CSV table of C-alpha atoms and ligand atoms in Angstrom, one decimal:
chain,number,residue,atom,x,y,z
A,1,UNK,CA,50.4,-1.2,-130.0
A,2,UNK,CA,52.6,-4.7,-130.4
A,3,UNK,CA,54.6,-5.6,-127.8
A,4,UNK,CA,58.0,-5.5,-129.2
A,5,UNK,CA,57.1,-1.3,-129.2
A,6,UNK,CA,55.9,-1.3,-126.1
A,7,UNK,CA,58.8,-2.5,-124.7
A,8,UNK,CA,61.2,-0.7,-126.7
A,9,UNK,CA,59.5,2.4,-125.7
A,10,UNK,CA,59.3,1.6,-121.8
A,11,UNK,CA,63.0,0.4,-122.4
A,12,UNK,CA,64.1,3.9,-124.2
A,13,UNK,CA,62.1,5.6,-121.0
A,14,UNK,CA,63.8,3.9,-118.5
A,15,UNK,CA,67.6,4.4,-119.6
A,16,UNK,CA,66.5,8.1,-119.8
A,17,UNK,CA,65.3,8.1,-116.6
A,18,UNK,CA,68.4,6.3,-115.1
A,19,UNK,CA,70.6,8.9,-116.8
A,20,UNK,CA,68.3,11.9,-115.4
A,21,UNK,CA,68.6,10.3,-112.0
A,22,UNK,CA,72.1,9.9,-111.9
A,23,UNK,CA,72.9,13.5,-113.2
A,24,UNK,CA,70.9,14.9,-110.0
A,25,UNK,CA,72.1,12.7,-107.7
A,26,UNK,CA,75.7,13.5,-109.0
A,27,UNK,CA,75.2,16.9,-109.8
A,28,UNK,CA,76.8,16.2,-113.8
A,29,UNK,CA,75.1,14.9,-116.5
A,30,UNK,CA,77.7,11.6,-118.1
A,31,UNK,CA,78.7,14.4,-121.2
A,32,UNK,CA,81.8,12.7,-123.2
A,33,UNK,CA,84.9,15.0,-123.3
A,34,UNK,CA,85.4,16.1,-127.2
A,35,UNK,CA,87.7,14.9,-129.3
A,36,UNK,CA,89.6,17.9,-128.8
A,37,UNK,CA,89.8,17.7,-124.6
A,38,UNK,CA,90.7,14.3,-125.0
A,39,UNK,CA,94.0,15.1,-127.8
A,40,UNK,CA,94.7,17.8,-125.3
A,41,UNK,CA,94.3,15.9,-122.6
A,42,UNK,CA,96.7,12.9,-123.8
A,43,UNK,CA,99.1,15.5,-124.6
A,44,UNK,CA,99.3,16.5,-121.2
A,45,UNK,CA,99.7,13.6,-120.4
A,46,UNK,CA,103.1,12.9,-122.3
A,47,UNK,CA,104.3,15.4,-120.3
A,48,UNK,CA,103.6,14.5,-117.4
A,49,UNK,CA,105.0,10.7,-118.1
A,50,UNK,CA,108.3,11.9,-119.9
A,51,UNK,CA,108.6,14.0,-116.3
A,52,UNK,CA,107.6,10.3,-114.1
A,53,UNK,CA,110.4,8.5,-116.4
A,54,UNK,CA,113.2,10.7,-115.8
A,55,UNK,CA,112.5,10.3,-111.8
A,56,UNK,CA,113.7,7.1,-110.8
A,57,UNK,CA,112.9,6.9,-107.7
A,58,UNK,CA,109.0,7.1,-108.7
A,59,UNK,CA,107.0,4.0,-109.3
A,60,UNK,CA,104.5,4.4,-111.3
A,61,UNK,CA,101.3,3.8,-110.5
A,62,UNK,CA,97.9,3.7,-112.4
A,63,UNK,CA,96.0,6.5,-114.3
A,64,UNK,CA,92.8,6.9,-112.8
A,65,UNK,CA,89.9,8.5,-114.1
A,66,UNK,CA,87.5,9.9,-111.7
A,67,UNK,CA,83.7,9.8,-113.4
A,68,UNK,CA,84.9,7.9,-116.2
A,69,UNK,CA,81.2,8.6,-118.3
A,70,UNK,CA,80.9,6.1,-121.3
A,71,UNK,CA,84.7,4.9,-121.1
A,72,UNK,CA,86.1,7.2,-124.1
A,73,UNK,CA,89.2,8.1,-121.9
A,74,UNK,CA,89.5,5.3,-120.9
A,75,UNK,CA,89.9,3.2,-124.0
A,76,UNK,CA,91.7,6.5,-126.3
A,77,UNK,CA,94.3,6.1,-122.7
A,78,UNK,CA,94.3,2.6,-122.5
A,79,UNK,CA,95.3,2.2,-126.7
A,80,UNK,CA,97.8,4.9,-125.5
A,81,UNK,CA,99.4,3.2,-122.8
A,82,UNK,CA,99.3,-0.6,-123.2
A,83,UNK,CA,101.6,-1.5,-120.8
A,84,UNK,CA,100.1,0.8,-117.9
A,85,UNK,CA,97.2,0.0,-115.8
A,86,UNK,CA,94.0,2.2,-116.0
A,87,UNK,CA,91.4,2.6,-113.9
A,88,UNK,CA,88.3,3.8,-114.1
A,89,UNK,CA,85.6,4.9,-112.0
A,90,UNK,CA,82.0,5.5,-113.0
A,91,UNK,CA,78.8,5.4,-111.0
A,92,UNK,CA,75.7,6.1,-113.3
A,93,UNK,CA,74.5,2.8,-114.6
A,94,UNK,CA,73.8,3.2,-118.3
A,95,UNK,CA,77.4,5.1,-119.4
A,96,UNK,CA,79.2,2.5,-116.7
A,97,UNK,CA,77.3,-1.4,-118.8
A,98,UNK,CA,78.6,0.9,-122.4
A,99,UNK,CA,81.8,1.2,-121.7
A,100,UNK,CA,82.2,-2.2,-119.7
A,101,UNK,CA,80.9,-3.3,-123.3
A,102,UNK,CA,82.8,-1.4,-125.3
A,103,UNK,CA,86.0,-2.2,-123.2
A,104,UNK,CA,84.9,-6.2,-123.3
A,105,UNK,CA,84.7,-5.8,-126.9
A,106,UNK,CA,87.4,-4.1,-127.8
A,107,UNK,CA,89.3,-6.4,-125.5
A,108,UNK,CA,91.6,-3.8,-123.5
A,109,UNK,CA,92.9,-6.2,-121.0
A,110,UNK,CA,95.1,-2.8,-118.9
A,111,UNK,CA,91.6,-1.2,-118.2
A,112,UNK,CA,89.8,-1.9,-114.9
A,113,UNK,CA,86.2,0.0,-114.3
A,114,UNK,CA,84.8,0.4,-111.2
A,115,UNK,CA,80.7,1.0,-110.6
A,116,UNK,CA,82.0,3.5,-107.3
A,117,UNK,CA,82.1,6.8,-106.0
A,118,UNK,CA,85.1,7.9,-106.1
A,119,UNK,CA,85.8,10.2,-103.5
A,120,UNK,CA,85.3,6.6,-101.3
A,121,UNK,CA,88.3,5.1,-103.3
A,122,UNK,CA,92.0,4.9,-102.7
A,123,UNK,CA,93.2,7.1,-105.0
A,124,UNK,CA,97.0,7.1,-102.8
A,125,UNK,CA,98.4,4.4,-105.5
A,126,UNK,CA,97.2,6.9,-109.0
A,127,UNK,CA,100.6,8.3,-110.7
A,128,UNK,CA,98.0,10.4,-113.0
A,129,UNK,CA,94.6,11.4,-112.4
A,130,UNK,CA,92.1,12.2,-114.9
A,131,UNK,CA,88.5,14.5,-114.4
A,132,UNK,CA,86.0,16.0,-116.5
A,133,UNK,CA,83.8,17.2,-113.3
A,134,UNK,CA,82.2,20.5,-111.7
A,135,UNK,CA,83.8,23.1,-109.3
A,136,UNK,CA,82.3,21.3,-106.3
A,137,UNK,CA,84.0,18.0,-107.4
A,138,UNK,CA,87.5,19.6,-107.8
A,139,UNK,CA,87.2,20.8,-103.8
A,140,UNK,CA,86.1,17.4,-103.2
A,141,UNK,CA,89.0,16.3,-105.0
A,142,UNK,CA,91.7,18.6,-103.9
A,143,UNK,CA,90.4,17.6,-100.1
A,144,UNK,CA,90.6,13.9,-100.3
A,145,UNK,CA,93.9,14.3,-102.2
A,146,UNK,CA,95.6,16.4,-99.1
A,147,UNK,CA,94.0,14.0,-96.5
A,148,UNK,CA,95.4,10.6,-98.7
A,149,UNK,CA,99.1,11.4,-99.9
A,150,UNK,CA,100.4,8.4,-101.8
A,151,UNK,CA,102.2,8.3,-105.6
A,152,UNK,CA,100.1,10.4,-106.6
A,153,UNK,CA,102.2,13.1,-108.7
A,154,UNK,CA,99.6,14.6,-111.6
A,155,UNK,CA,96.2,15.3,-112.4
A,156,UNK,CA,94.5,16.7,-115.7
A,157,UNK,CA,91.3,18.4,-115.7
A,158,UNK,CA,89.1,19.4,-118.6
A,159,UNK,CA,87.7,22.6,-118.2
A,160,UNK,CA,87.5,23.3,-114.0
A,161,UNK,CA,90.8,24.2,-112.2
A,162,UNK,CA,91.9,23.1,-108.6
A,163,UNK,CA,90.8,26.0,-106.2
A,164,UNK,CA,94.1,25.9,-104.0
A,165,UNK,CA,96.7,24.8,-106.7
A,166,UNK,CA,98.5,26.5,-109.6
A,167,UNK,CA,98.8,24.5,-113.2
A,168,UNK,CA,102.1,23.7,-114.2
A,169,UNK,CA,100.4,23.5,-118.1
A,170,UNK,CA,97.5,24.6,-119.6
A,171,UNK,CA,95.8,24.3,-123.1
A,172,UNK,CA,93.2,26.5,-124.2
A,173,UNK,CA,90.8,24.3,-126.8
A,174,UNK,CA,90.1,25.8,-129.9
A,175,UNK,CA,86.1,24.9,-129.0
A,176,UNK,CA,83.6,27.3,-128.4
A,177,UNK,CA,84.1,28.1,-124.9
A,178,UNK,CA,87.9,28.1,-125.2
A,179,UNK,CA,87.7,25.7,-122.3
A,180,UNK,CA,90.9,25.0,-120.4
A,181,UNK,CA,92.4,21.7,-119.8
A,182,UNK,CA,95.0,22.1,-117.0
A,183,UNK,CA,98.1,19.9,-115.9
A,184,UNK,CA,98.3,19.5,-111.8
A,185,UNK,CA,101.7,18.7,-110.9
A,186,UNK,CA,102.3,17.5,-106.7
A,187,UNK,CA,105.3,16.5,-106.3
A,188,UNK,CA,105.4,16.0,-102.6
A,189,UNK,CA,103.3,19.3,-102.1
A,190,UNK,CA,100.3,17.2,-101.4
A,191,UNK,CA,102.0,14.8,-99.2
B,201,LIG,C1,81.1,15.2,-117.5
B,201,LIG,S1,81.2,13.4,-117.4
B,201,LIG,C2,82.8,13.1,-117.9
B,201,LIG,C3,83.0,11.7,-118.5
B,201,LIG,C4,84.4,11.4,-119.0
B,201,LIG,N1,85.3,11.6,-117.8
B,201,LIG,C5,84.9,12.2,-120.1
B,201,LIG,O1,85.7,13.2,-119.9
B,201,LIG,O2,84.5,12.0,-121.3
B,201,LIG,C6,81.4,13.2,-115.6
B,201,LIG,C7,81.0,11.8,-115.1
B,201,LIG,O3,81.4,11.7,-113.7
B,201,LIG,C8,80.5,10.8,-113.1
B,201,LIG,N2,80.5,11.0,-111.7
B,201,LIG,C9,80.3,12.2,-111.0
B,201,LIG,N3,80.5,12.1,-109.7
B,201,LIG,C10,80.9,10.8,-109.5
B,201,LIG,C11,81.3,10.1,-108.3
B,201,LIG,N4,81.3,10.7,-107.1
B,201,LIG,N5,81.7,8.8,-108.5
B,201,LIG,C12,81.7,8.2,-109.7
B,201,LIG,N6,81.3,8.8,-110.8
B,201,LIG,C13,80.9,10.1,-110.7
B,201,LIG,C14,79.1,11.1,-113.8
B,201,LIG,O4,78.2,10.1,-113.7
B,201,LIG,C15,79.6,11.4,-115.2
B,201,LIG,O5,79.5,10.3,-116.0
């Protein structure tokens, strides 16, 4: 066999292998949000900001998105919100180099990606945050958020709820599973 294939090949293997490994040491496989989580999920997100606007006393921090896969959020929030800071964080190594790529290329200057776990980030200065995750993560989550208060005021989740906390907003996608997307809102209640 050349060996242009057999690298290809061993090349193919390996990514595969990096995204297996990451998916059991995370416990979720890097699966993109569809296209329509992520218009539901930017609609929740005007509300949320036309809600951060009208308080004045609120400064407005960065949208974060924990587990940010292969940086679709990232870029469809970052095109949304030019003049806002997103952050991203993202730990398995293939989906975290394609959307450093993508966001490189593409030239989003507001987006900053992190290769870190997130529940060892300060999350006190996020105005918004943003998950696609698993039950497990969303304790994790709600845990971390109760033991850091900060500016934090929203959070939007495709598909797994808050155990301890109520939605303030909630779309049902017209998908296959009817999966939720809910809107979190704190106020101080987490401070
Ligand atoms: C289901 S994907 C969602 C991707 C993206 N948020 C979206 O909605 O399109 C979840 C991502 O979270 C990442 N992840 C899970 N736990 C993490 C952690 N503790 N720190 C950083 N990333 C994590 C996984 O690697 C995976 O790419």
């Amino acid at each position: 066999m050349p060996i242009f294939e057999i690298t290809l090949i061993t090349l193919i293997l390996l990514m595969g292998a990096s995204i297996v490994w990451y998916t059991l040491l995370l416990g979720i496989s890097p699966m993109p949000s569809s296209n329509k989580a992520q218009t539901a999920m930017l609609h929740l997100s005007t509300l949320a900001n036309t809600h951060v606007e009208s308080d004045r006393d609120f400064k407005k921090g960065p949208i974060v998105e924990l587990g940010s896969g292969w940086g679709n959020l990232l870029i469809a929030f970052a095109k949304q919100y030019p003049q806002q800071n997103i952050v991203g964080y993202e730990l398995s190594l293939l989906p975290w180099l394609t959307s450093l790529l993508f966001i490189k290329i593409l030239g989003l200057k507001n987006i900053t990606l992190h290769r870190k776990d997130f529940l060892k980030a300060d999350l006190s200065q996020a105005s918004l945050i943003l998950c696609y995750l698993y039950p497990g993560a969303m304790l994790k989550i709600e845990n971390k958020l109760k033991k850091e208060p900060g500016l934090l005021k929203y959070l939007i989740s495709h598909n797994f709820s808050l155990p301890s906390h109520q939605a303030i907003n909630t779309i049902q996608l017209d998908d296959l599973y009817r999966s939720p997307v809910y809107l979190y809102q704190f106020q101080k209640a987490l401070q």
